[in-house]
Short mmCIF file of C-alpha atoms and ligand atoms in Angstrom, two decimals:
data_model
loop_
_atom_site.label_atom_id
_atom_site.label_comp_id
_atom_site.label_asym_id
_atom_site.label_seq_id
_atom_site.Cartn_x
_atom_site.Cartn_y
_atom_site.Cartn_z
CA THR A 1 -106.30 -30.00 44.38
CA ARG A 2 -102.83 -31.13 45.57
CA SER A 3 -100.72 -28.35 43.68
CA THR A 4 -98.32 -29.28 41.64
CA ARG A 5 -94.02 -30.07 41.44
CA PRO A 6 -93.75 -26.27 40.26
CA GLN A 7 -95.88 -24.81 42.92
CA ARG A 8 -94.15 -26.66 44.97
CA LEU A 9 -90.40 -25.70 43.78
CA LEU A 10 -91.53 -22.00 43.20
CA HIS A 11 -92.43 -22.13 47.02
CA ALA A 12 -89.24 -23.03 48.44
CA VAL A 13 -87.50 -20.60 46.37
CA GLN A 14 -89.58 -17.77 47.41
CA LYS A 15 -89.37 -19.38 51.56
CA ASN A 16 -85.52 -19.89 51.14
CA ALA A 17 -83.76 -18.00 48.71
CA THR A 18 -83.63 -13.55 48.52
CA ARG A 19 -85.28 -11.52 46.08
CA GLY A 20 -82.35 -10.47 42.80
CA ASP A 21 -80.04 -13.02 44.44
CA PRO A 22 -79.68 -15.43 41.30
CA ARG A 23 -77.29 -17.56 43.97
CA SER A 24 -79.76 -17.96 46.73
CA VAL A 25 -82.01 -18.82 43.94
CA ILE A 26 -79.49 -21.49 42.32
CA ASN A 27 -79.07 -22.98 45.98
CA ALA A 28 -82.96 -23.19 47.13
CA ILE A 29 -83.83 -25.37 44.61
CA ASP A 30 -80.71 -27.84 44.58
CA GLN A 31 -81.68 -27.74 48.34
CA PHE A 32 -85.30 -28.77 47.26
CA CYS A 33 -84.42 -30.69 44.94
CA ARG A 34 -81.78 -32.94 47.33
CA HIS A 35 -83.73 -33.22 50.35
CA LYS A 36 -87.34 -32.65 49.28
CA GLU A 37 -88.36 -33.20 46.14
CA TRP A 38 -86.24 -34.40 42.47
CA ALA A 39 -87.40 -32.70 40.27
CA MET A 40 -85.83 -32.14 36.03
CA ASN A 41 -83.29 -29.27 36.60
CA VAL A 42 -80.00 -29.88 34.85
CA GLY A 43 -78.54 -29.91 38.90
CA ASP A 44 -75.49 -28.37 40.33
CA GLU A 45 -73.07 -30.92 39.06
CA LYS A 46 -73.92 -30.73 36.01
CA GLY A 47 -74.67 -27.12 36.27
CA CYS A 48 -71.08 -26.67 37.29
CA ILE A 49 -70.31 -27.38 33.63
CA LEU A 50 -72.95 -25.30 31.87
CA ASP A 51 -71.34 -22.51 34.04
CA SER A 52 -68.17 -23.08 32.56
CA VAL A 53 -69.14 -23.90 29.00
CA VAL A 54 -71.26 -20.15 29.17
CA SER A 55 -68.23 -17.84 30.82
CA GLU A 56 -66.14 -19.68 27.80
CA VAL A 57 -68.75 -18.53 25.23
CA ASN A 58 -69.74 -15.08 26.46
CA PRO A 59 -72.45 -15.28 23.92
CA SER A 60 -74.20 -12.58 22.09
CA THR A 61 -77.26 -14.57 21.59
CA VAL A 62 -78.28 -17.76 23.62
CA LEU A 63 -81.81 -19.99 22.85
CA GLU A 64 -82.40 -22.65 25.71
CA LEU A 65 -84.52 -25.18 24.26
CA GLY A 66 -86.53 -26.47 27.79
CA THR A 67 -86.91 -23.83 30.29
CA TYR A 68 -89.30 -26.43 32.87
CA CYS A 69 -88.78 -23.96 36.49
CA GLY A 70 -86.13 -21.68 34.74
CA TYR A 71 -83.13 -22.95 36.56
CA SER A 72 -80.46 -23.51 33.92
CA THR A 73 -82.53 -20.36 32.50
CA VAL A 74 -81.17 -18.25 36.10
CA ARG A 75 -77.44 -20.16 35.65
CA ILE A 76 -77.46 -19.11 32.29
CA ALA A 77 -78.98 -15.45 33.11
CA ARG A 78 -76.47 -14.62 35.44
CA LEU A 79 -73.49 -14.79 33.61
CA LEU A 80 -74.73 -13.12 30.71
CA PRO A 81 -73.16 -9.81 29.52
CA PRO A 82 -75.25 -6.49 29.18
CA GLY A 83 -77.41 -6.51 26.15
CA ALA A 84 -76.70 -10.25 25.57
CA LYS A 85 -80.27 -11.59 23.65
CA PHE A 86 -81.19 -14.58 26.02
CA ILE A 87 -84.11 -17.05 24.24
CA THR A 88 -86.20 -19.66 26.26
CA LEU A 89 -88.57 -21.90 24.80
CA GLU A 90 -91.03 -23.46 27.24
CA PHE A 91 -94.28 -25.54 25.92
CA ASN A 92 -96.70 -25.93 29.26
CA PRO A 93 -97.66 -23.10 29.78
CA LYS A 94 -98.28 -23.97 33.67
CA VAL A 95 -94.30 -24.84 33.37
CA ALA A 96 -93.57 -21.62 31.99
CA LYS A 97 -95.81 -19.56 33.92
CA ILE A 98 -93.65 -20.89 36.96
CA ALA A 99 -90.28 -20.17 35.93
CA ARG A 100 -91.88 -16.51 34.95
CA GLN A 101 -91.66 -16.36 38.71
CA VAL A 102 -88.53 -18.18 39.73
CA ILE A 103 -86.71 -16.11 37.18
CA ALA A 104 -88.38 -12.41 38.79
CA TRP A 105 -87.79 -13.77 42.01
CA ALA A 106 -83.52 -13.74 40.64
CA GLY A 107 -84.49 -10.79 38.81
CA LEU A 108 -83.17 -11.56 35.79
CA GLU A 109 -86.45 -11.74 34.59
CA ASP A 110 -85.06 -8.24 32.03
CA LYS A 111 -83.04 -10.23 30.40
CA ILE A 112 -84.49 -13.32 29.75
CA GLN A 113 -87.53 -14.01 26.58
CA LEU A 114 -89.16 -16.87 27.84
CA VAL A 115 -91.51 -18.03 25.18
CA GLU A 116 -94.19 -20.42 24.82
CA GLY A 117 -94.60 -22.92 22.62
CA ALA A 118 -92.90 -26.63 20.54
CA SER A 119 -89.39 -25.86 19.09
CA GLY A 120 -90.83 -27.55 15.92
CA ASP A 121 -93.12 -24.73 15.20
CA LEU A 122 -90.40 -21.91 17.22
CA ILE A 123 -87.31 -22.22 15.27
CA PRO A 124 -88.26 -21.19 12.04
CA LYS A 125 -89.37 -18.03 13.75
CA MET A 126 -86.49 -17.17 15.65
CA LYS A 127 -85.14 -14.09 12.36
CA GLU A 128 -88.82 -12.93 11.38
CA GLN A 129 -89.90 -13.16 14.85
CA PHE A 130 -87.37 -12.61 17.45
CA GLY A 131 -85.32 -10.74 15.12
CA VAL A 132 -82.28 -13.48 15.85
CA GLU A 133 -79.66 -13.64 13.17
CA THR A 134 -77.68 -16.76 14.86
CA PHE A 135 -76.77 -18.68 17.88
CA ASP A 136 -73.61 -18.44 19.79
CA LEU A 137 -74.67 -20.91 22.18
CA VAL A 138 -77.64 -23.43 22.13
CA PHE A 139 -78.79 -25.48 25.65
CA LEU A 140 -80.41 -28.33 24.86
CA ASP A 141 -82.72 -29.52 27.64
CA HIS A 142 -86.18 -30.24 26.05
CA TRP A 143 -88.15 -34.05 24.89
CA LYS A 144 -85.37 -35.71 23.89
CA ASP A 145 -86.08 -37.58 21.03
CA ARG A 146 -86.49 -33.73 19.67
CA TYR A 147 -82.55 -33.01 19.92
CA LEU A 148 -81.81 -34.34 16.05
CA PRO A 149 -84.54 -32.73 13.91
CA ASP A 150 -84.55 -29.36 15.68
CA THR A 151 -80.32 -29.34 15.33
CA LYS A 152 -81.38 -30.03 11.13
CA LEU A 153 -84.20 -27.72 11.08
CA MET A 154 -81.50 -24.75 13.39
CA GLU A 155 -78.97 -25.86 10.31
CA GLU A 156 -81.71 -25.27 7.91
CA CYS A 157 -82.95 -22.03 9.12
CA GLY A 158 -79.64 -20.76 8.91
CA LEU A 159 -79.18 -19.88 13.15
CA LEU A 160 -76.41 -21.66 13.37
CA LYS A 161 -72.73 -19.75 12.09
CA LYS A 162 -69.10 -20.71 12.62
CA GLY A 163 -68.08 -21.56 15.40
CA SER A 164 -71.82 -21.53 17.22
CA ILE A 165 -71.50 -24.26 20.76
CA LEU A 166 -74.96 -26.62 21.29
CA LEU A 167 -75.05 -27.90 24.89
CA ALA A 168 -77.11 -30.98 24.83
CA ASP A 169 -77.88 -32.68 28.75
CA ASN A 170 -79.14 -35.20 28.65
CA VAL A 171 -77.84 -37.63 26.19
CA ILE A 172 -76.96 -40.54 28.90
CA CYS A 173 -80.09 -40.65 30.94
CA PRO A 174 -82.12 -40.43 29.30
CA GLY A 175 -80.54 -40.27 26.94
CA THR A 176 -80.37 -39.25 23.20
CA PRO A 177 -79.19 -41.90 20.86
CA ASP A 178 -79.77 -40.43 17.56
CA TYR A 179 -78.93 -37.16 18.06
CA LEU A 180 -75.31 -38.29 19.69
CA GLU A 181 -75.01 -40.26 16.34
CA TYR A 182 -75.33 -37.64 14.38
CA ILE A 183 -73.67 -35.39 16.19
CA ARG A 184 -70.57 -37.65 16.61
CA ASN A 185 -69.90 -38.85 13.08
CA SER A 186 -70.63 -35.21 11.39
CA PRO A 187 -67.77 -33.87 9.46
CA ARG A 188 -70.14 -30.46 10.66
CA TYR A 189 -69.55 -30.55 13.49
CA LYS A 190 -66.63 -31.14 16.36
CA SER A 191 -67.90 -32.89 19.81
CA GLN A 192 -66.35 -33.16 23.38
CA TYR A 193 -68.40 -35.51 25.64
CA PHE A 194 -68.66 -34.12 29.23
CA LYS A 195 -69.04 -37.67 31.99
CA SER A 196 -71.43 -36.61 35.05
CA HIS A 197 -74.47 -37.33 37.24
CA LEU A 198 -78.07 -37.37 36.70
CA GLU A 199 -79.72 -34.55 38.73
CA TYR A 200 -79.21 -35.08 42.36
CA THR A 201 -78.48 -39.13 42.29
CA LYS A 202 -75.71 -41.15 40.65
CA VAL A 203 -77.30 -42.33 37.62
CA GLU A 204 -74.25 -41.51 34.92
CA ASP A 205 -75.27 -39.12 32.65
CA GLY A 206 -73.38 -36.08 30.84
CA LEU A 207 -72.79 -33.20 28.79
CA GLU A 208 -72.16 -33.07 24.94
CA LYS A 209 -70.61 -29.65 23.21
CA SER A 210 -70.38 -29.53 19.91
CA VAL A 211 -68.90 -26.46 18.21
CA PHE A 212 -70.18 -26.56 14.49
CA LEU A 213 -68.03 -25.79 11.65
CA GLY A 214 -69.58 -23.90 9.13
O1 LIG B 301 -87.79 -35.37 29.71
C1 LIG B 301 -86.49 -34.00 30.62
N1 LIG B 301 -86.72 -33.01 29.76
C2 LIG B 301 -87.58 -32.35 29.08
C3 LIG B 301 -89.37 -31.97 29.92
C4 LIG B 301 -90.53 -31.82 28.77
C5 LIG B 301 -89.38 -30.36 27.33
C6 LIG B 301 -91.00 -30.06 27.10
N2 LIG B 301 -90.24 -28.83 25.80
C7 LIG B 301 -89.88 -27.49 27.12
C8 LIG B 301 -89.65 -26.89 25.76
C9 LIG B 301 -90.23 -27.42 24.12
C10 LIG B 301 -89.83 -27.02 23.69
N3 LIG B 301 -90.79 -27.72 22.64
C11 LIG B 301 -91.06 -29.04 22.83
C12 LIG B 301 -91.12 -29.22 23.52
C13 LIG B 301 -90.95 -28.65 25.02
C14 LIG B 301 -85.99 -34.61 31.72
C15 LIG B 301 -85.87 -36.12 31.94
C16 LIG B 301 -85.36 -36.31 32.98
C17 LIG B 301 -85.60 -37.55 33.59
C18 LIG B 301 -86.86 -37.89 34.06
C19 LIG B 301 -87.39 -38.79 34.53
C20 LIG B 301 -85.76 -39.89 34.83
F1 LIG B 301 -85.98 -40.91 36.03
C21 LIG B 301 -84.86 -39.72 34.88
C22 LIG B 301 -83.98 -38.54 34.00
C23 LIG B 301 -83.84 -35.46 32.87
C24 LIG B 301 -83.73 -34.43 32.45
O2 LIG B 301 -82.26 -33.67 33.04
C25 LIG B 301 -84.36 -33.88 32.07
O3 LIG B 301 -84.40 -32.78 30.91
MG1 LIG B 302 -82.67 -32.04 31.44
#
């Protein structure tokens, strides 16, 4: 049977990237998605904005919602200080299996805890099951209609502290209108929009960075 797009992306990494070199893994995926097959990685343009936010926050604890093939996971993990705790959630077991191999090819498996399941089920278990107090940085890149409910859930579970940063992908395309409305009008957040483009295209998209004010 025909291979899946994540499988073909993994093969491109194994063929074109150097083991243990995160930069070459990032480049191999971007080349594959630009010249062979589009895939829904955050991409290199929005990826540079992600990099600058990660470097600025220099987080000790990170949550990523939506691992996919591990592209943004590698981008984030390569910038983390030693000892940082990085949890990434993936819903689809087949995709998670590919992501584990991409992450391993980059040599970053020791910095990342990839957990399979739905955010709505796993977020309430973060403290007890994963020993997390609060997250310094959350990267939202999963089902677009889950950004808002999961943000409210993280607030309710006490997973955000004053200064916690939420960075949301795709707030224009595919779009997260209810999340944007909430986060831009809530007195509990200070938000900033980083205009960019949908990965590997000329279509407008952007990242919304929001600071939790407590
Ligand atoms: O759908 C997107 N991502 C989400 C994929 C599924 C996540 C599932 N999942 C993972 C963890 C997890 C935890 N709990 C519940 C569910 C969970 C996405 C789509 C586009 C896109 C597609 C077509 C188009 F024409 C234009 C744009 C671009 C992006 O950058 C995207 O990110
Ligand atoms: Mg995305």
